[in-house]
Tab-separated table of C-alpha atoms in Angstrom:
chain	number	residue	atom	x	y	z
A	1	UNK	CA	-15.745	10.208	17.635
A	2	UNK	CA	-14.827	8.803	20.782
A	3	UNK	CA	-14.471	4.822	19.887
A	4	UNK	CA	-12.037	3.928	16.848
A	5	UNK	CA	-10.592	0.879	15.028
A	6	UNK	CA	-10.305	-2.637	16.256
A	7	UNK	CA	-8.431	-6.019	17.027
A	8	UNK	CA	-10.776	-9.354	17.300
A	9	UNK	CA	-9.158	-12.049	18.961
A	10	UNK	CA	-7.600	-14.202	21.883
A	11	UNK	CA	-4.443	-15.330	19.763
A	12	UNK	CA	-3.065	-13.602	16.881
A	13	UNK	CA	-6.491	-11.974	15.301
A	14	UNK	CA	-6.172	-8.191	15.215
A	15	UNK	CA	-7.114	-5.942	12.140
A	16	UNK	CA	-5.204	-2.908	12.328
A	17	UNK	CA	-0.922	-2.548	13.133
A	18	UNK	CA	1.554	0.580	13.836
A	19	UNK	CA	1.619	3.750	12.710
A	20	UNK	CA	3.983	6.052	14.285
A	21	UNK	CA	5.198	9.225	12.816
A	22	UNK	CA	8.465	7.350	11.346
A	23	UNK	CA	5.740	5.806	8.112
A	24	UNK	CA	3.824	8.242	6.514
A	25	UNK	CA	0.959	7.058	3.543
A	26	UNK	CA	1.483	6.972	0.433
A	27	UNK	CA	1.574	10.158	-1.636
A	28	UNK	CA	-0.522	8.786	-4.562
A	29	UNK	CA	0.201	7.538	-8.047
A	30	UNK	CA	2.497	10.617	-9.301
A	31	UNK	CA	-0.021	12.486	-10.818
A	32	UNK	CA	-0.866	15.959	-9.883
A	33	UNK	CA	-4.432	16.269	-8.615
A	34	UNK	CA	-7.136	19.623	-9.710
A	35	UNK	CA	-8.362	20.618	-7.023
A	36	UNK	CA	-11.730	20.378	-5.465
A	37	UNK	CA	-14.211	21.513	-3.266
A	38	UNK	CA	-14.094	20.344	0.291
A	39	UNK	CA	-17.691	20.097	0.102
A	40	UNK	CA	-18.003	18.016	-2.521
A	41	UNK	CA	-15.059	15.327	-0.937
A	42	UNK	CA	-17.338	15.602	2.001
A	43	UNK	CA	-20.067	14.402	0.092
A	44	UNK	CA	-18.195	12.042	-2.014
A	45	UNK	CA	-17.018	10.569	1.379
A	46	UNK	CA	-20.722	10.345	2.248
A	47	UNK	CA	-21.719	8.670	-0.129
A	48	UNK	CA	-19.305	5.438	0.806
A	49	UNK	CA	-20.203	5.524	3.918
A	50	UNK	CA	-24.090	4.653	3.087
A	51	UNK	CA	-23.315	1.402	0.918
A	52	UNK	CA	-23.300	-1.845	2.280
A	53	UNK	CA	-23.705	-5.154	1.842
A	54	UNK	CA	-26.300	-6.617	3.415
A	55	UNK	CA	-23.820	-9.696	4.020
A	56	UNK	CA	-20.401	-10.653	3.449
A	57	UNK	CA	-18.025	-13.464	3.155
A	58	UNK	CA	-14.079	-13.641	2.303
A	59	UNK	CA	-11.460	-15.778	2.585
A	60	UNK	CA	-8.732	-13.196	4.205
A	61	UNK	CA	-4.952	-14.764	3.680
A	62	UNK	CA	-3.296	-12.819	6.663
A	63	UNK	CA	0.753	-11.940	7.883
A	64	UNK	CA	0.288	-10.703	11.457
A	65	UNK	CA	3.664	-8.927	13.333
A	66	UNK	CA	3.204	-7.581	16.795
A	67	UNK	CA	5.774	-7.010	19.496
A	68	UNK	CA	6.404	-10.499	20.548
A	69	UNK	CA	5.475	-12.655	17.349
A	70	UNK	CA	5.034	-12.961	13.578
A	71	UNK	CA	2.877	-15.380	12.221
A	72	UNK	CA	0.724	-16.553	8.890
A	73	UNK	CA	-2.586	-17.631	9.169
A	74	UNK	CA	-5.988	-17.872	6.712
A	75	UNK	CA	-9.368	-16.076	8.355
A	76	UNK	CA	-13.057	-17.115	6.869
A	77	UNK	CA	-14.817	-14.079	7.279
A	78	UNK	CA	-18.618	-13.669	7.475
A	79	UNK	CA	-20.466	-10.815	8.316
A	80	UNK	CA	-24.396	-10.078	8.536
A	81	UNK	CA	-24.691	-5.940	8.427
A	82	UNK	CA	-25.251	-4.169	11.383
A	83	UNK	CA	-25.948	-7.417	13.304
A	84	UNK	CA	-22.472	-9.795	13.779
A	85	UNK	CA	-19.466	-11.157	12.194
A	86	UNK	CA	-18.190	-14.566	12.503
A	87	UNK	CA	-14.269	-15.241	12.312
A	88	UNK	CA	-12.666	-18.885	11.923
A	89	UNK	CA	-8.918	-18.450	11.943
A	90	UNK	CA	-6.452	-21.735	10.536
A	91	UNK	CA	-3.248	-21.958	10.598
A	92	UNK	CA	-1.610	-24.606	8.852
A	93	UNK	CA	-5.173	-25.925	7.542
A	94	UNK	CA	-5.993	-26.414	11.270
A	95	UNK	CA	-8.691	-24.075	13.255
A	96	UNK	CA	-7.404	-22.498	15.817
A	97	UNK	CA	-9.842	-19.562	16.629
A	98	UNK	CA	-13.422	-19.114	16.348
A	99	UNK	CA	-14.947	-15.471	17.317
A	100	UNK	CA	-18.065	-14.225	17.136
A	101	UNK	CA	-18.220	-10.724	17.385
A	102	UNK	CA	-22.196	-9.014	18.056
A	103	UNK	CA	-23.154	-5.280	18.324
A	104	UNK	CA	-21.939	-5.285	22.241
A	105	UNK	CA	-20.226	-9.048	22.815
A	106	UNK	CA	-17.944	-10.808	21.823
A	107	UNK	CA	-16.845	-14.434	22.219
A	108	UNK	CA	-13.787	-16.248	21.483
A	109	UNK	CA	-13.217	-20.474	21.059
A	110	UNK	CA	-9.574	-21.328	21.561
A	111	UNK	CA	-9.371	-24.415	19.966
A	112	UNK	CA	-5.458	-24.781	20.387
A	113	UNK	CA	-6.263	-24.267	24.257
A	114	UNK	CA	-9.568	-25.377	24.424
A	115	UNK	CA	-11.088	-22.740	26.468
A	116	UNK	CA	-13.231	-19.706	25.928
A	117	UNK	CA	-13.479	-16.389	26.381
A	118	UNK	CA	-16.349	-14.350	27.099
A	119	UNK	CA	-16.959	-10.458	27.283
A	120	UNK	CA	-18.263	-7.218	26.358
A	121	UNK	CA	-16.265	-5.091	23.335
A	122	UNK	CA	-14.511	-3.097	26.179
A	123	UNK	CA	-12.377	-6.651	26.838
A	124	UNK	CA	-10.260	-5.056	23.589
A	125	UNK	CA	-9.819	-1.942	25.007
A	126	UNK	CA	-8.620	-2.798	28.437
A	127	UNK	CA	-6.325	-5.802	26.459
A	128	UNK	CA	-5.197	-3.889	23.255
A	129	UNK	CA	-5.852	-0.254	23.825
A	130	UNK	CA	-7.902	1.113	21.590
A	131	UNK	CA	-11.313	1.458	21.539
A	132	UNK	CA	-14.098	0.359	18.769
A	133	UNK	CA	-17.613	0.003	17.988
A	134	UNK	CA	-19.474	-2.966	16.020
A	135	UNK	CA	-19.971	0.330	12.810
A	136	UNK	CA	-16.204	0.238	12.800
A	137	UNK	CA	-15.618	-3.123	12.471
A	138	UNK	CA	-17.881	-3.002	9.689
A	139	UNK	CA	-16.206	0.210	7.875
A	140	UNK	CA	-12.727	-0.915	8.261
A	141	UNK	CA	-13.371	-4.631	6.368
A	142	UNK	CA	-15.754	-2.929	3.614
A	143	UNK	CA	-13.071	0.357	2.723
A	144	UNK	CA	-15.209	2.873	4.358
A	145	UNK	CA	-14.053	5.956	6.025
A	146	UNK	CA	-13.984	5.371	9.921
A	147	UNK	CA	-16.573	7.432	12.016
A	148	UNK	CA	-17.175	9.440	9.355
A	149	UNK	CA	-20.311	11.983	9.840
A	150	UNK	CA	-21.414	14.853	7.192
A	151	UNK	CA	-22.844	16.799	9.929
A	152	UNK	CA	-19.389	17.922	10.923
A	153	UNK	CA	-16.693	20.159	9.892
A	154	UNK	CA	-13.707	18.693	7.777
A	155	UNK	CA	-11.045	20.651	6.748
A	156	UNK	CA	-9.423	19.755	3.606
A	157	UNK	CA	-5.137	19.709	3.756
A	158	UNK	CA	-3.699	19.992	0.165
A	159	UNK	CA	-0.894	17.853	-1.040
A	160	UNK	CA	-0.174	17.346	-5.008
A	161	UNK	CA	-0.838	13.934	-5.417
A	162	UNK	CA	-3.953	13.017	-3.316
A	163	UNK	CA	-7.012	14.666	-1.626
A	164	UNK	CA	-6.694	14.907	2.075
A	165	UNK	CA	-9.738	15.280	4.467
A	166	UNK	CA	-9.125	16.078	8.408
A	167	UNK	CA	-11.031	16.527	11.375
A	168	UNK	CA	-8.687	19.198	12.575
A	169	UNK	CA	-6.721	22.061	11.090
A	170	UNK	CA	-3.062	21.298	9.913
A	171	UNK	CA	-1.555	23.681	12.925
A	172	UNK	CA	-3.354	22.311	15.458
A	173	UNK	CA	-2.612	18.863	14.612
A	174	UNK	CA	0.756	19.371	15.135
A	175	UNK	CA	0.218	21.219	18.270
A	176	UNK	CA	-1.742	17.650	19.268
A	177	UNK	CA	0.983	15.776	18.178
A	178	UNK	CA	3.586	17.493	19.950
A	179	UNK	CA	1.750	18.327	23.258
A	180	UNK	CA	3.073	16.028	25.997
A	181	UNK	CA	1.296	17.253	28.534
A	182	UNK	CA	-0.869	14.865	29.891
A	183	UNK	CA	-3.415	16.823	31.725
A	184	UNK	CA	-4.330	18.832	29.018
A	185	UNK	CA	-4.715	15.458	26.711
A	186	UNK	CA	-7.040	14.319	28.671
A	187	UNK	CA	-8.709	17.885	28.571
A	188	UNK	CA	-9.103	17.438	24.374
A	189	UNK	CA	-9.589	13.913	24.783
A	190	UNK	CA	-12.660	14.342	22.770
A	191	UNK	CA	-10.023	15.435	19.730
A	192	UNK	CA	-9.502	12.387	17.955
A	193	UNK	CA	-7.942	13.101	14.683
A	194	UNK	CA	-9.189	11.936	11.613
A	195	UNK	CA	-7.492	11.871	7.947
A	196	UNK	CA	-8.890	10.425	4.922
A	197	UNK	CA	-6.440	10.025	2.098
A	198	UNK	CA	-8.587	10.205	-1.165
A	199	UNK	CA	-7.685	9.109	-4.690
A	200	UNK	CA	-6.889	11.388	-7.654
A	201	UNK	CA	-10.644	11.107	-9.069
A	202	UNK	CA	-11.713	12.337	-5.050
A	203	UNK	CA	-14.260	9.809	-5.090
A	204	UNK	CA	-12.270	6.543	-3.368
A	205	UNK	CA	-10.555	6.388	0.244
A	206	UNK	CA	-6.820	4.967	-0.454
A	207	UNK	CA	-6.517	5.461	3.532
A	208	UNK	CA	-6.792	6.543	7.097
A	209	UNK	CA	-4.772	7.972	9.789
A	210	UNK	CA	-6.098	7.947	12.995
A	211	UNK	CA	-4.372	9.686	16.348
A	212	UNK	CA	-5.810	9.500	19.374
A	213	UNK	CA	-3.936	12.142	21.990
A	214	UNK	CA	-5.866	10.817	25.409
A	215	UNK	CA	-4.146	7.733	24.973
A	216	UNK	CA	-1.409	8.221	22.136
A	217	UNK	CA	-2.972	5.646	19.750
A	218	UNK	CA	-1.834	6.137	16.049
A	219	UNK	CA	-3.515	4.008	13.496
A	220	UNK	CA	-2.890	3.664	10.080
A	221	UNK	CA	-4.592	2.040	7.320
A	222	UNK	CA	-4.192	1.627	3.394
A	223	UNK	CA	-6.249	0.341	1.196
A	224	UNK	CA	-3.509	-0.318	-1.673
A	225	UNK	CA	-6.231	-2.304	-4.192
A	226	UNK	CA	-9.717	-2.728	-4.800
A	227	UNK	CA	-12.011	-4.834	-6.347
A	228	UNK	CA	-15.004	-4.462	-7.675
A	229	UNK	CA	-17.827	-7.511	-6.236
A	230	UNK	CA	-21.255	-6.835	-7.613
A	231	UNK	CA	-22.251	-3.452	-6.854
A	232	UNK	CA	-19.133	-2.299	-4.469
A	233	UNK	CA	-15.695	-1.362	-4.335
A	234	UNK	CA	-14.045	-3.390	-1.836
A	235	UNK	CA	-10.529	-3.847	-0.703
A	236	UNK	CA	-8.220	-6.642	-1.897
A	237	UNK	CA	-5.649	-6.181	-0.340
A	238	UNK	CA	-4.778	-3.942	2.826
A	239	UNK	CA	-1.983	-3.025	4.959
A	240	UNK	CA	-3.036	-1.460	8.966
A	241	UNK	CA	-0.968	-0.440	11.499
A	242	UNK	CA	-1.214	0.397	15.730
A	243	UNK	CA	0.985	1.997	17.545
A	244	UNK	CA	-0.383	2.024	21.521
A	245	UNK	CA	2.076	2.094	24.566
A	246	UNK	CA	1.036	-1.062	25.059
A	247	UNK	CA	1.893	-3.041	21.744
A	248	UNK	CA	2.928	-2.520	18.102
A	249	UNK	CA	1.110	-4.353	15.994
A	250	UNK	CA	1.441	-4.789	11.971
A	251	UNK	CA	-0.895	-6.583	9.900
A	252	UNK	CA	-1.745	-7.306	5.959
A	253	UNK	CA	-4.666	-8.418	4.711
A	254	UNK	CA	-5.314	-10.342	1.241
A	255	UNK	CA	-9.353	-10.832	0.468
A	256	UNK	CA	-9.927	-13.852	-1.877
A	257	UNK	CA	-13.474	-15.136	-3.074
A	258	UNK	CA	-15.346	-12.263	-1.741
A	259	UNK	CA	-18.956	-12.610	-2.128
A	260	UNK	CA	-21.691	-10.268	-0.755
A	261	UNK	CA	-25.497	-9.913	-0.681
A	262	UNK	CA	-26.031	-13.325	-0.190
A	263	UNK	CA	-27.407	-15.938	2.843
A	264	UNK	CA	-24.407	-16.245	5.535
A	265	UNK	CA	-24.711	-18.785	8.115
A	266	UNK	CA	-22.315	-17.849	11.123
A	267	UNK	CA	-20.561	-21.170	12.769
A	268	UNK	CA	-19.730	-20.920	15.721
A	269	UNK	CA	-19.943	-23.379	18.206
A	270	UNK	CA	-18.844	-23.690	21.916
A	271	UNK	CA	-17.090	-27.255	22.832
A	272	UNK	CA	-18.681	-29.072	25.329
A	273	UNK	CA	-16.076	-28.837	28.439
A	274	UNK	CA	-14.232	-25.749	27.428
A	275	UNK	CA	-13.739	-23.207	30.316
A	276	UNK	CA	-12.736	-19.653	30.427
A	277	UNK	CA	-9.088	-19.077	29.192
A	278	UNK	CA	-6.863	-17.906	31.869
């Protein structure tokens, strides 16, 4: 559970925004849930996580808010499973960004600029702060729970109106979250916390809070809709937040035209006399 959520670009692409304690997720929709076995919302939880498409495409109609500007802008989306996703952002009908993002590289076109950039996945850690893996790329965009892995413990944390799975046990996430001692941080750094917010039938994540006490990332992300294209349940629209020391980023995401399960081609080409962005 070490790498978590993401951000994918040189501009203004980034999939994921704040999350501090001050917004919390929402409670679900009013009704009082029975309650269940943890086991089975372990399974349940499972079973998302092994369904997916063996390619993707969506027009993504994105409002993007970080610390220094706020901005509209469309992204065409394709994805080839477990192999790499192709981004080409507009904004005002014009391309701005193209970025191709593999299993360990990834590679931005600037077209406003016209320059590149070039690098391994750590180049959005060591720019954004927060770690991620190709996998979560691919769970975050199809609704799936992040790093999500039957062969360990959950605990389940009751509230009325929704199922909650964690990582950790209630008390000693809030002795995480209010431990500011650094040294012993970095001592649990390996204690990522992980909450899935379930639905009221405790079949379907509604969302994900993710705290990271090494580096005092929070993430948040809800899935408020879903849609249902051929065989899966995907999101329509989406809200995630960041919160790093670094930035505070806020993003929603709308998915028109999805289609999966059908031939992708990936465009992305590199300008002939475009050097490395400064």
């Amino acid at each position: 559970m070490k790498n978590i959520l993401i951000q994918f670009s040189s501009l203004a692409l980034g999939l994921a925004l704040l999350s501090s304690c001050a917004k919390k997720l929402t409670e679900g929709d009013g009704e009082k849930v029975k309650r269940m076995k943890t086991q089975d919302l372990v399974a349940n939880m499972d079973s998302l996580v092994k369904v997916t498409p063996s390619t993707f495409y969506s027009k993504i109609s994105t409002k993007y808010k970080d610390s220094t500007r706020s901005l509209s802008f469309k992204n065409s989306l394709r994805m080839i499973q477990d192999s790499a996703l192709n981004s080409i952002i507009t904004y005002a009908s014009i391309p701005v960004v193209n970025a191709l993002i593999t299993k360990d590289s990834l590679s931005v076109v600037n077209k406003r600029d016209k320059c590149l950039v070039r690098a391994d996945l750590n180049f959005l850690r060591d720019n954004f702060g927060v770690d991620f893996t190709f996998r979560n790329i691919e769970e975050l965009i199809f609704g799936k729970p992040l790093d999500f892995d039957n062969t360990l413990k959950y605990f389940q944390i009751h509230e009325p109106f929704q199922y909650v799975l964690s990582s950790h046990r209630k008390m000693k996430i809030k002795r995480l979250d209010k431990d500011n001692n650094r040294d012993r941080r970095k001592e649990e750094e390996e204690n990522i916390v992980f909450k899935y917010f379930i639905d009221s039938t405790g079949r379907q994540l509604s969302g994900m809070e993710i705290f990271s006490p090494n580096d005092t990332a929070r993430i948040v992300v809800r899935y408020l809709s879903r849609q249902l294209v051929g065989a899966y349940n995907l999101p329509e629209e989406v809200e995630l937040e960041i919160y790093t020391p670094k930035n505070t980023i806020s993003m929603r995401m709308s998915y028109d035209r999805a289609v999966v399960d059908e031939p992708q081609t990936l465009y992305f080409i590199i300008p002939e006399g475009y050097e490395d962005c400064e």
